[in-house]
Coordinates of C-alpha atoms and ligand atoms in Angstrom, one line a residue:
M9 CA 25.1 10.1 9.7
A10 CA 21.6 10.4 11.8
S11 CA 19.1 12.8 10.5
P12 CA 17.9 15.4 12.8
L13 CA 14.8 15.0 10.7
K14 CA 12.1 12.7 12.5
C15 CA 9.7 10.2 10.1
L16 CA 6.2 10.6 9.4
V17 CA 5.1 7.2 10.4
E18 CA 6.7 7.7 14.2
D19 CA 2.7 9.7 14.6
D20 CA 0.2 8.1 13.4
S21 CA -2.6 10.3 13.8
R22 CA -0.1 12.6 11.8
Y23 CA 0.4 10.1 9.4
L24 CA -3.8 9.5 8.8
K25 CA -4.0 12.8 8.3
S26 CA -1.9 13.1 6.2
F27 CA -2.8 10.0 4.0
Q28 CA -6.7 10.9 4.4
L29 CA -5.7 14.2 2.4
F30 CA -3.4 12.3 -0.3
L31 CA -6.5 10.0 -0.5
E32 CA -8.6 13.3 -1.1
R33 CA -6.1 15.0 -3.3
S34 CA -5.5 11.9 -5.8
S35 CA -6.7 9.6 -7.6
E36 CA -5.0 6.4 -5.6
H37 CA -8.0 5.0 -5.0
Q38 CA -9.7 5.4 -8.1
C39 CA -7.0 3.9 -10.4
M40 CA -6.9 0.6 -8.1
Q41 CA -10.8 0.6 -8.3
D42 CA -10.7 0.6 -11.9
F43 CA -7.9 -2.4 -12.4
I44 CA -10.4 -3.9 -9.2
H45 CA -13.6 -4.3 -11.5
N46 CA -11.5 -4.5 -14.7
T47 CA -8.8 -7.3 -14.2
L48 CA -8.7 -8.6 -10.8
P49 CA -12.0 -10.6 -11.4
D50 CA -9.6 -12.1 -14.3
I51 CA -7.1 -13.1 -11.4
L52 CA -9.4 -14.4 -9.0
A53 CA -11.5 -16.4 -11.8
S54 CA -8.5 -18.5 -11.4
I55 CA -8.2 -18.9 -8.1
G56 CA -9.3 -22.3 -5.3
G57 CA -9.9 -24.7 -7.7
G58 CA -13.0 -24.8 -7.4
K59 CA -13.4 -25.2 -3.4
S60 CA -16.5 -24.0 -1.3
H61 CA -13.8 -22.2 1.0
L62 CA -11.7 -20.0 0.5
N63 CA -8.7 -18.4 3.2
V64 CA -8.0 -14.5 2.2
I65 CA -5.1 -12.3 4.2
G66 CA -5.1 -9.0 3.9
V67 CA -1.6 -7.4 5.1
G68 CA -1.5 -3.7 6.1
S69 CA -4.9 -3.0 5.6
G70 CA -5.6 0.3 6.5
A71 CA -9.8 1.5 6.2
G72 CA -10.5 -1.4 4.8
E73 CA -12.2 0.5 1.7
I74 CA -10.1 -1.4 -1.2
D75 CA -10.2 -4.8 0.3
L76 CA -14.1 -4.9 1.0
Q77 CA -13.6 -3.9 -3.1
I78 CA -11.4 -7.2 -3.6
L79 CA -14.0 -9.6 -1.1
S80 CA -16.8 -8.4 -3.3
E81 CA -15.5 -9.5 -6.4
L82 CA -14.2 -12.0 -5.2
R83 CA -17.6 -13.2 -4.3
K84 CA -18.6 -12.3 -7.9
K85 CA -16.2 -15.4 -9.7
H86 CA -17.2 -17.3 -6.9
P87 CA -20.6 -17.3 -6.0
G88 CA -21.5 -19.6 -3.1
V89 CA -18.2 -19.5 -1.2
T90 CA -16.9 -18.6 2.9
V91 CA -14.0 -16.6 2.9
D92 CA -12.4 -16.9 6.0
N93 CA -10.1 -13.2 5.7
E94 CA -6.9 -12.3 7.9
V95 CA -7.1 -8.7 7.7
V96 CA -2.8 -7.7 9.4
E97 CA -2.8 -4.2 10.9
P98 CA -0.9 -2.5 13.2
S99 CA -3.0 0.8 13.1
S100 CA -5.3 0.1 16.4
Q101 CA -7.8 3.5 14.8
Q102 CA -7.0 2.1 11.2
L103 CA -8.8 -1.4 12.9
H104 CA -11.4 0.0 14.8
N105 CA -12.7 2.2 10.7
Y106 CA -12.3 -1.2 8.8
K107 CA -14.8 -2.8 11.8
V108 CA -17.0 0.2 11.8
L109 CA -16.8 -0.5 7.9
V110 CA -17.4 -4.0 8.0
S111 CA -20.6 -3.7 10.6
Q112 CA -22.7 -1.3 7.7
K113 CA -22.3 -4.0 5.6
P114 CA -24.6 -7.4 6.4
E115 CA -24.0 -8.9 2.6
L116 CA -21.2 -9.6 4.3
D117 CA -21.8 -12.6 6.3
F118 CA -19.9 -14.7 3.6
I119 CA -17.1 -13.2 5.2
K120 CA -15.5 -14.4 9.0
F121 CA -13.1 -11.5 9.6
A122 CA -9.9 -12.4 11.8
W123 CA -8.7 -8.8 12.9
N124 CA -3.9 -9.6 13.6
K125 CA -3.5 -5.9 15.2
M126 CA 0.4 -6.4 14.3
T127 CA 2.7 -5.6 11.7
S128 CA 3.5 -8.3 9.4
S129 CA 6.5 -9.6 10.9
E130 CA 4.9 -9.8 14.3
F131 CA 2.3 -12.0 12.2
E132 CA 4.8 -14.2 10.4
E133 CA 6.4 -14.8 14.0
H134 CA 2.9 -15.5 15.3
W135 CA 2.3 -17.8 12.2
K136 CA 5.5 -19.6 12.6
V137 CA 4.9 -20.1 16.4
K138 CA 1.4 -21.5 16.2
K139 CA 3.0 -24.0 13.0
M140 CA 0.0 -23.5 11.0
T141 CA -0.4 -24.9 8.1
K142 CA -3.4 -23.8 6.7
K143 CA -2.7 -22.1 3.4
A144 CA -3.9 -19.1 1.3
D145 CA -5.9 -18.9 -1.9
F146 CA -5.3 -15.0 -2.5
I147 CA -3.5 -12.9 -0.8
H148 CA -2.7 -8.8 -0.9
M149 CA -0.5 -6.1 0.3
I150 CA -1.2 -3.0 -0.8
Q151 CA 0.8 0.2 -0.5
M152 CA 2.7 -1.7 2.7
L153 CA 5.8 -2.7 1.7
Y154 CA 7.2 0.5 2.8
Y155 CA 6.7 -0.1 5.6
V156 CA 8.8 -3.2 6.6
K157 CA 12.5 -3.7 6.9
D158 CA 13.4 -6.8 4.8
P159 CA 10.4 -6.3 1.1
A160 CA 11.7 -9.4 -0.5
A161 CA 12.0 -11.2 2.5
T162 CA 8.5 -10.7 3.7
I163 CA 7.2 -11.2 -0.2
N164 CA 8.5 -15.0 0.6
F165 CA 7.1 -15.4 3.2
F166 CA 3.6 -14.6 2.3
Q167 CA 4.0 -16.1 -1.8
S168 CA 5.3 -19.5 0.9
L169 CA 2.0 -19.1 2.3
L170 CA -0.3 -19.8 -0.8
D171 CA -2.4 -22.9 -1.3
K172 CA -1.8 -24.2 -5.7
N173 CA -3.8 -21.2 -7.8
G174 CA -3.6 -19.0 -5.3
K175 CA -1.9 -15.5 -6.3
L176 CA 0.1 -12.9 -4.3
I177 CA -0.4 -9.2 -5.4
I178 CA 1.2 -6.9 -4.7
I179 CA 1.1 -3.0 -4.9
L180 CA 3.2 0.3 -4.7
V181 CA 4.3 3.0 -6.8
S182 CA 5.6 2.0 -10.2
E183 CA 9.1 3.6 -10.7
V184 CA 8.1 5.7 -13.3
S185 CA 6.0 7.4 -11.3
G186 CA 6.9 11.4 -9.6
W187 CA 8.1 9.6 -6.3
G188 CA 10.4 6.9 -8.1
K189 CA 12.5 10.2 -9.0
L190 CA 12.1 12.1 -5.6
W191 CA 13.9 8.7 -4.2
R192 CA 16.1 8.4 -6.5
T193 CA 17.1 11.9 -5.7
Y194 CA 16.8 12.1 -1.5
R195 CA 16.3 9.0 -0.1
H196 CA 20.1 10.1 1.3
Q197 CA 18.6 13.0 3.3
L198 CA 15.4 12.7 3.6
S199 CA 14.8 10.5 7.2
Y200 CA 14.0 7.1 5.6
S201 CA 14.5 4.7 7.7
E202 CA 14.5 1.1 9.1
I203 CA 9.9 1.0 9.4
S204 CA 9.8 3.9 5.9
Q205 CA 11.5 2.9 3.0
C206 CA 11.6 4.2 -0.9
V207 CA 10.2 0.8 -3.0
T208 CA 9.4 1.3 -5.9
T209 CA 7.5 -1.7 -8.2
G210 CA 11.0 -1.4 -10.3
D211 CA 13.2 -2.7 -6.9
I212 CA 10.5 -5.5 -6.6
K213 CA 11.0 -6.7 -10.1
S214 CA 14.7 -6.4 -10.2
S215 CA 14.8 -8.8 -7.1
L216 CA 12.6 -11.3 -8.2
D217 CA 13.2 -11.4 -11.7
S218 CA 17.4 -11.9 -10.2
K219 CA 15.6 -15.1 -8.8
G220 CA 14.6 -16.5 -11.3
V221 CA 10.8 -15.8 -9.8
R222 CA 7.7 -15.2 -12.7
Y223 CA 4.7 -12.4 -12.1
Q224 CA 3.0 -10.2 -14.4
N225 CA 2.9 -6.9 -13.8
Y226 CA 0.0 -3.8 -14.9
E227 CA 0.8 0.1 -14.9
L228 CA -1.7 1.8 -13.0
P229 CA -1.9 5.3 -14.2
S230 CA -2.4 7.9 -11.1
Q231 CA -2.2 11.5 -10.3
M232 CA -1.9 13.5 -7.2
D233 CA -2.7 17.4 -6.6
I234 CA 0.0 19.1 -5.2
T235 CA -0.9 22.9 -5.7
E236 CA -0.7 24.0 -2.2
C237 CA 2.8 22.5 -1.3
F238 CA 4.0 25.9 -2.9
T239 CA 1.5 28.4 -0.8
D240 CA 3.8 28.8 1.9
G241 CA 2.2 28.3 5.7
D242 CA -0.5 26.7 3.8
E243 CA -2.2 24.4 6.4
K244 CA -2.9 21.2 4.0
G245 CA -0.1 22.5 1.5
E246 CA 2.4 21.0 4.7
L247 CA 0.3 17.9 5.6
L248 CA 0.7 16.8 2.0
L249 CA 4.8 18.1 2.1
D250 CA 5.2 15.3 4.9
F251 CA 3.5 12.5 3.7
L252 CA 5.6 13.3 0.3
T253 CA 8.7 13.2 1.8
E254 CA 7.3 10.8 4.9
V255 CA 8.8 13.7 7.1
L256 CA 7.1 14.5 10.0
D257 CA 6.8 18.6 10.1
F258 CA 9.0 19.2 6.8
S259 CA 8.0 22.1 6.5
K260 CA 9.4 23.1 9.4
T261 CA 12.6 21.1 10.3
A262 CA 13.9 21.2 7.1
S263 CA 16.6 23.6 6.2
S264 CA 15.2 25.8 3.4
E265 CA 18.3 24.1 0.8
L266 CA 16.1 20.9 1.3
K267 CA 13.6 22.4 1.2
A268 CA 13.7 24.2 -1.8
G269 CA 15.4 21.7 -3.6
V270 CA 12.1 18.9 -3.2
L271 CA 9.4 21.7 -4.1
E272 CA 11.5 22.1 -7.1
L273 CA 12.2 18.9 -8.2
L274 CA 7.4 18.0 -6.9
R275 CA 7.0 20.8 -9.7
H276 CA 9.9 19.2 -12.5
P277 CA 8.9 17.8 -15.0
D278 CA 10.1 14.7 -13.8
C279 CA 7.5 14.3 -11.2
S280 CA 4.8 16.5 -12.5
T281 CA 2.4 18.5 -14.8
E282 CA 1.2 21.7 -15.2
S283 CA -2.0 23.1 -15.8
N284 CA -4.5 25.5 -15.5
G285 CA -2.7 26.5 -12.6
R286 CA -2.5 23.6 -10.9
V287 CA 0.3 20.9 -10.4
I288 CA -0.7 17.4 -11.0
F289 CA 2.0 14.8 -9.1
N290 CA 2.6 11.7 -11.2
N291 CA 1.0 9.1 -8.7
T292 CA 1.6 5.9 -10.7
L293 CA 1.4 2.7 -9.6
G294 CA 3.0 -0.5 -10.5
V295 CA 1.0 -4.0 -9.7
I296 CA 2.6 -7.4 -9.2
V297 CA 1.0 -10.7 -9.6
L298 CA 2.6 -13.6 -8.2
D299 CA 1.6 -17.4 -8.0
Q300 CA 2.8 -20.1 -5.6
L301 CA 6.5 -20.6 -5.3
S302 CA 7.7 -23.3 -7.5
Ligands
SAH28 N1 -4.0 -1.2 2.1 C1 -4.6 0.5 2.1 C2 -3.7 1.7 3.2 C3 -2.2 1.5 2.6 S1 -1.7 3.2 3.8 C4 -4.7 1.1 0.8 O1 -4.3 1.2 0.3 O2 -5.6 2.1 1.1 C5 -0.1 1.7 5.0 C6 -1.0 0.8 5.8 O3 0.3 -0.8 5.8 C7 -1.7 0.7 7.0 O4 -2.9 1.6 7.5 C8 -0.7 0.3 8.2 O5 -1.0 1.3 9.7 C9 0.0 -0.4 7.4 N2 1.3 -0.7 8.0 C10 2.3 0.0 8.2 N3 3.4 -0.9 8.5 C11 2.8 -1.9 9.0 C12 3.7 -3.6 8.9 N4 5.0 -3.5 9.4 N5 3.1 -4.3 8.4 C13 1.9 -4.1 8.1 N6 0.9 -3.8 7.6 C14 1.5 -2.1 8.3

């Protein structure tokens, strides 16, 4: 049966507003930054095999805040390299924000940016049509595999672009997060569709395991303050609920039973902890690191 609920990603502007609020209410980018500064440098050190030029691809880069930190760690590990950075991002607003950020950082002049305003599958198509043979030293897909039709096929394509010593990193929510519990319980009643799926690193690991593909895995503890979701009519709470459920105007369009069920689950100990009157949702992320296909 078709769901009457609309998917949040169909409304680019509300999606961006809710994503921005999610970033403000969570330690999402902070925990990624810790990973980028503490763990990623050793991974970056192992790529390239001494080459003076590296090819990087960022898929679903958003406004590029995280990408630029990765690129700066890359340069620290490989002083003097030049970098070709392919940015794959379908949102023109986010691509614009990314370009503005780059224009404010003259120290990035070792990087040549190629802006691909397209989805990952359009990029794949474009790559195949142009019979591109260029290989990549580092590819990252951070919090974007929810938005592709076939995450396993997407991973397989990008992994096939890796050069010797190349690395592909994937970041998604972990199966131990509140997201995992929310999705396992409500995926059929919310508006998940081809363009927005409930995929965790647990699902990706199972799929890689079944194919015998080896990977490394890290968990990044992270939290999100969802207290406002429990104040009826609170504008920010409603925006956060849209982000959590991926439903456009969830509070206004979901049935009262569904709304009550989701709210109850969100504050259940499987999803959140409560302290000092705040409800803190478990936003733990998972990182998967892949080598060149063998
Ligand atoms: N990587 C960034 C942004 C994550 S939000 C970060 O972690 O901060 C998800 C991003 O994926 C959005 O910018 C969205 O526009 C982009 N996106 C959505 N569908 C996509 C697709 N099919 N292919 C590539 N990117 C996509």
